[in-house]
Tab-separated table of C-alpha atoms in Angstrom:
chain	number	residue	atom	x	y	z
A	1	UNK	CA	-0.021	0.028	-0.022
A	2	UNK	CA	2.845	2.354	0.572
A	3	UNK	CA	5.049	1.406	-2.544
A	4	UNK	CA	3.002	3.537	-5.120
A	5	UNK	CA	0.432	2.965	-7.958
A	6	UNK	CA	1.357	-0.544	-9.764
A	7	UNK	CA	2.316	-0.169	-13.227
A	8	UNK	CA	0.770	-2.057	-16.244
A	9	UNK	CA	-2.868	-2.288	-14.603
A	10	UNK	CA	-5.809	-0.181	-13.769
A	11	UNK	CA	-6.243	0.694	-9.761
A	12	UNK	CA	-9.776	1.699	-8.982
A	13	UNK	CA	-9.968	4.101	-6.042
A	14	UNK	CA	-13.406	3.966	-4.388
A	15	UNK	CA	-14.737	6.396	-1.939
A	16	UNK	CA	-17.483	8.637	-0.736
A	17	UNK	CA	-17.477	12.203	-1.473
A	18	UNK	CA	-15.027	13.989	0.832
A	19	UNK	CA	-13.144	10.820	1.401
A	20	UNK	CA	-10.176	12.345	-0.119
A	21	UNK	CA	-9.694	10.592	-3.417
A	22	UNK	CA	-9.009	13.821	-5.401
A	23	UNK	CA	-6.536	15.119	-2.799
A	24	UNK	CA	-4.735	11.753	-2.407
A	25	UNK	CA	-4.465	11.654	-6.483
A	26	UNK	CA	-3.477	15.357	-6.725
A	27	UNK	CA	-0.783	14.534	-4.285
A	28	UNK	CA	0.279	11.484	-6.065
A	29	UNK	CA	0.530	13.358	-9.352
A	30	UNK	CA	2.564	16.064	-7.706
A	31	UNK	CA	5.069	13.778	-6.173
A	32	UNK	CA	5.481	11.851	-9.461
A	33	UNK	CA	6.097	14.864	-11.573
A	34	UNK	CA	8.364	16.345	-8.877
A	35	UNK	CA	10.564	12.896	-9.213
A	36	UNK	CA	10.583	13.192	-12.991
A	37	UNK	CA	7.882	10.755	-14.001
A	38	UNK	CA	5.388	11.746	-16.827
A	39	UNK	CA	1.973	12.460	-15.661
A	40	UNK	CA	-1.347	12.776	-17.411
A	41	UNK	CA	-4.236	14.056	-15.180
A	42	UNK	CA	-7.851	13.982	-16.660
A	43	UNK	CA	-10.173	16.042	-14.417
A	44	UNK	CA	-13.732	15.194	-15.024
A	45	UNK	CA	-15.226	16.857	-11.977
A	46	UNK	CA	-13.879	20.564	-12.297
A	47	UNK	CA	-11.591	20.374	-9.418
A	48	UNK	CA	-8.818	23.187	-9.091
A	49	UNK	CA	-6.083	20.961	-10.385
A	50	UNK	CA	-3.789	23.808	-11.814
A	51	UNK	CA	-3.928	25.382	-8.182
A	52	UNK	CA	-2.280	22.376	-6.659
A	53	UNK	CA	0.744	22.333	-9.243
A	54	UNK	CA	1.797	25.936	-9.030
A	55	UNK	CA	4.532	25.374	-6.665
A	56	UNK	CA	6.118	22.607	-8.776
A	57	UNK	CA	9.401	23.769	-10.232
A	58	UNK	CA	9.404	24.688	-14.101
A	59	UNK	CA	10.923	21.505	-14.947
A	60	UNK	CA	8.492	19.382	-13.056
A	61	UNK	CA	5.680	21.191	-14.657
A	62	UNK	CA	6.614	20.070	-18.035
A	63	UNK	CA	6.060	16.583	-16.897
A	64	UNK	CA	2.372	17.412	-16.351
A	65	UNK	CA	-0.310	17.018	-19.077
A	66	UNK	CA	-3.470	18.036	-17.565
A	67	UNK	CA	-6.910	17.624	-19.454
A	68	UNK	CA	-10.232	19.285	-18.467
A	69	UNK	CA	-13.321	17.096	-19.011
A	70	UNK	CA	-15.840	18.473	-16.596
A	71	UNK	CA	-18.157	19.698	-19.666
A	72	UNK	CA	-19.495	16.320	-20.724
A	73	UNK	CA	-19.102	12.723	-21.132
A	74	UNK	CA	-18.192	13.345	-24.711
A	75	UNK	CA	-15.348	15.686	-23.454
A	76	UNK	CA	-14.250	12.826	-21.206
A	77	UNK	CA	-14.225	10.479	-23.989
A	78	UNK	CA	-12.105	12.862	-26.186
A	79	UNK	CA	-9.736	13.266	-23.446
A	80	UNK	CA	-9.117	9.576	-23.031
A	81	UNK	CA	-8.639	9.068	-26.805
A	82	UNK	CA	-6.252	12.048	-27.087
A	83	UNK	CA	-4.460	10.310	-24.394
A	84	UNK	CA	-4.140	7.277	-26.154
A	85	UNK	CA	-2.854	8.901	-29.266
A	86	UNK	CA	0.172	10.577	-27.273
A	87	UNK	CA	3.690	9.119	-28.370
A	88	UNK	CA	4.753	5.900	-26.749
A	89	UNK	CA	7.849	7.694	-25.143
A	90	UNK	CA	5.339	10.158	-23.267
A	91	UNK	CA	3.274	7.274	-21.978
A	92	UNK	CA	5.862	4.561	-21.064
A	93	UNK	CA	5.967	4.168	-17.384
A	94	UNK	CA	3.918	7.135	-16.706
A	95	UNK	CA	1.099	7.999	-14.189
A	96	UNK	CA	-2.436	8.150	-15.636
A	97	UNK	CA	-5.224	9.485	-13.453
A	98	UNK	CA	-8.910	10.028	-14.298
A	99	UNK	CA	-10.956	11.564	-11.660
A	100	UNK	CA	-13.703	10.510	-11.803
A	101	UNK	CA	-14.380	7.886	-14.528
A	102	UNK	CA	-18.036	7.739	-13.857
A	103	UNK	CA	-18.855	11.354	-13.175
A	104	UNK	CA	-20.850	12.058	-16.336
A	105	UNK	CA	-22.078	8.360	-16.680
A	106	UNK	CA	-23.668	8.575	-13.267
A	107	UNK	CA	-26.079	11.448	-13.969
A	108	UNK	CA	-26.702	10.307	-17.622
A	109	UNK	CA	-27.810	6.898	-16.741
A	110	UNK	CA	-30.241	8.267	-13.937
A	111	UNK	CA	-31.783	10.485	-16.669
A	112	UNK	CA	-31.969	7.613	-19.325
A	113	UNK	CA	-35.626	6.748	-20.383
A	114	UNK	CA	-35.112	3.564	-21.636
A	115	UNK	CA	-32.959	0.350	-21.280
A	116	UNK	CA	-31.494	0.799	-24.884
A	117	UNK	CA	-30.231	4.145	-23.753
A	118	UNK	CA	-28.991	2.689	-20.561
A	119	UNK	CA	-27.249	0.029	-22.275
A	120	UNK	CA	-25.600	2.351	-24.771
A	121	UNK	CA	-24.231	4.336	-21.875
A	122	UNK	CA	-22.862	1.431	-20.063
A	123	UNK	CA	-21.066	0.482	-23.177
A	124	UNK	CA	-19.560	3.633	-23.706
A	125	UNK	CA	-18.174	3.383	-20.189
A	126	UNK	CA	-16.791	0.094	-20.628
A	127	UNK	CA	-15.186	1.097	-23.885
A	128	UNK	CA	-13.405	3.995	-21.967
A	129	UNK	CA	-12.202	1.427	-19.295
A	130	UNK	CA	-11.028	-0.886	-22.061
A	131	UNK	CA	-8.961	1.950	-23.861
A	132	UNK	CA	-7.186	2.694	-20.367
A	133	UNK	CA	-6.870	-1.044	-19.855
A	134	UNK	CA	-4.985	-1.540	-23.041
A	135	UNK	CA	-2.973	1.681	-22.424
A	136	UNK	CA	-1.594	0.628	-19.175
A	137	UNK	CA	-0.799	-3.138	-20.518
A	138	UNK	CA	0.975	-1.827	-23.639
A	139	UNK	CA	2.891	1.182	-22.052
A	140	UNK	CA	3.444	-0.102	-18.463
A	141	UNK	CA	1.713	2.971	-17.285
A	142	UNK	CA	0.169	3.142	-13.743
A	143	UNK	CA	-3.558	3.997	-14.393
A	144	UNK	CA	-5.854	5.320	-11.534
A	145	UNK	CA	-9.309	5.912	-11.778
A	146	UNK	CA	-12.041	6.960	-9.281
A	147	UNK	CA	-15.857	6.011	-8.523
A	148	UNK	CA	-18.069	6.023	-5.567
A	149	UNK	CA	-19.752	3.214	-3.744
A	150	UNK	CA	-23.399	2.972	-4.794
A	151	UNK	CA	-24.566	3.147	-1.052
A	152	UNK	CA	-23.245	5.394	1.546
A	153	UNK	CA	-24.627	2.756	4.212
A	154	UNK	CA	-22.947	-0.455	2.549
A	155	UNK	CA	-19.857	0.927	0.550
A	156	UNK	CA	-18.573	-2.617	-0.219
A	157	UNK	CA	-22.010	-3.752	-1.951
A	158	UNK	CA	-21.047	-2.020	-5.373
A	159	UNK	CA	-19.566	0.860	-7.146
A	160	UNK	CA	-21.032	3.345	-9.592
A	161	UNK	CA	-19.962	1.966	-12.915
A	162	UNK	CA	-20.620	-1.588	-12.024
A	163	UNK	CA	-19.522	-4.459	-14.046
A	164	UNK	CA	-17.346	-2.087	-16.415
A	165	UNK	CA	-15.220	-0.720	-13.377
A	166	UNK	CA	-14.902	-3.761	-11.518
A	167	UNK	CA	-13.950	-6.140	-14.284
A	168	UNK	CA	-10.980	-4.183	-15.974
A	169	UNK	CA	-9.453	-2.911	-12.573
A	170	UNK	CA	-6.810	-5.518	-11.468
A	171	UNK	CA	-6.510	-3.630	-7.985
A	172	UNK	CA	-9.415	-2.052	-6.003
A	173	UNK	CA	-8.838	0.211	-3.178
A	174	UNK	CA	-11.442	1.713	-0.781
A	175	UNK	CA	-10.810	4.899	0.996
A	176	UNK	CA	-13.113	5.774	4.076
A	177	UNK	CA	-12.991	8.975	6.162
A	178	UNK	CA	-13.196	9.465	9.868
A	179	UNK	CA	-14.293	13.184	10.074
A	180	UNK	CA	-13.634	13.519	13.886
A	181	UNK	CA	-9.933	12.730	13.366
A	182	UNK	CA	-9.220	13.828	9.990
A	183	UNK	CA	-7.806	10.471	9.064
A	184	UNK	CA	-8.645	7.879	6.309
A	185	UNK	CA	-8.290	4.109	6.064
A	186	UNK	CA	-7.282	2.581	2.793
A	187	UNK	CA	-8.324	-0.924	2.369
A	188	UNK	CA	-7.283	-3.372	-0.370
A	189	UNK	CA	-10.664	-4.930	-1.733
A	190	UNK	CA	-9.064	-6.687	-4.787
A	191	UNK	CA	-5.398	-7.375	-5.861
A	192	UNK	CA	-3.407	-9.520	-8.144
A	193	UNK	CA	-1.814	-10.872	-4.870
A	194	UNK	CA	-4.821	-12.659	-2.658
A	195	UNK	CA	-2.720	-12.490	0.314
A	196	UNK	CA	-3.020	-8.603	0.116
A	197	UNK	CA	-7.015	-8.815	0.292
A	198	UNK	CA	-8.056	-6.851	3.392
A	199	UNK	CA	-4.881	-5.219	4.258
A	200	UNK	CA	-5.097	-1.543	5.084
A	201	UNK	CA	-3.179	1.738	6.002
A	202	UNK	CA	-4.322	4.651	7.948
A	203	UNK	CA	-3.431	7.993	6.417
A	204	UNK	CA	-3.948	11.696	7.297
A	205	UNK	CA	-4.563	13.828	4.288
A	206	UNK	CA	-3.143	16.953	5.645
A	207	UNK	CA	-0.027	15.062	6.486
A	208	UNK	CA	0.246	13.766	2.869
A	209	UNK	CA	0.085	17.283	1.794
A	210	UNK	CA	2.662	18.593	4.014
A	211	UNK	CA	5.078	15.835	3.236
A	212	UNK	CA	4.875	17.047	-0.258
A	213	UNK	CA	5.064	20.550	0.441
A	214	UNK	CA	1.636	21.414	-0.529
A	215	UNK	CA	-0.777	23.698	1.195
A	216	UNK	CA	-3.700	21.970	2.861
A	217	UNK	CA	-6.648	21.820	0.334
A	218	UNK	CA	-8.471	25.254	0.156
A	219	UNK	CA	-11.690	23.377	-0.467
A	220	UNK	CA	-12.727	20.009	-0.525
A	221	UNK	CA	-11.667	18.478	-3.869
A	222	UNK	CA	-14.611	16.117	-4.395
A	223	UNK	CA	-17.801	16.050	-6.319
A	224	UNK	CA	-21.013	15.695	-4.734
A	225	UNK	CA	-21.816	12.235	-3.320
A	226	UNK	CA	-24.111	10.469	-6.025
A	227	UNK	CA	-27.439	9.039	-4.948
A	228	UNK	CA	-27.807	5.154	-4.723
A	229	UNK	CA	-27.918	3.608	-8.108
A	230	UNK	CA	-28.181	-0.272	-9.019
A	231	UNK	CA	-25.791	-0.921	-11.928
A	232	UNK	CA	-26.531	-4.697	-11.760
A	233	UNK	CA	-29.767	-3.927	-13.405
A	234	UNK	CA	-27.862	-2.833	-16.650
A	235	UNK	CA	-24.971	-5.399	-17.108
A	236	UNK	CA	-22.438	-3.977	-19.669
A	237	UNK	CA	-21.872	-5.291	-23.067
A	238	UNK	CA	-18.430	-6.679	-24.011
A	239	UNK	CA	-16.319	-3.787	-25.043
A	240	UNK	CA	-14.650	-3.484	-28.615
A	241	UNK	CA	-11.104	-2.161	-29.041
């Protein structure tokens, strides 16, 4: 859990709004760029990403590729496809973050008026995940995407995005917050090594920011918590390349 994001696979980070997903990923991107790694950050939630990277040295900022995709699901799809077309030497061994992969999908699928429309949305989401999965496998990049639990009361039941996000993510981590202490617990829900299931680490978001010489977040970098949905009613279709 303390060794960094695994390369060559998708890691899914799941947590409620305010749990610290975006803050943790912004800190990870900052640290990676500062240490000379290429970073591609796709923000679908409208978070103040640039604000976090203002303190990076000029050379480190050149390692950052930031895409804003908060306008629509089409914007997110365009950002992921642009990322896939980047030169191989830019992507090899890089860190790729998509926060959140299900942000637009969630609102669209709740507004869908037919099963056919919901099926098309699910298929679009799975295609996005498949593109990121193939990118990770081919370039050895560490790809991290976020989503929410479908239930605040039972966070391990399922995730927004359902089958699509669960199938292609080889590692799944759940982050839970404890408001009284300001600390978070990150738990391994799925891993390529079965012995790691259930392992957890406790972190303090403010301590993470301080260790990386970042100011504490000026506001909560999280989108609103989605209402409960049941993705199991709309299983995904197999994705095409």
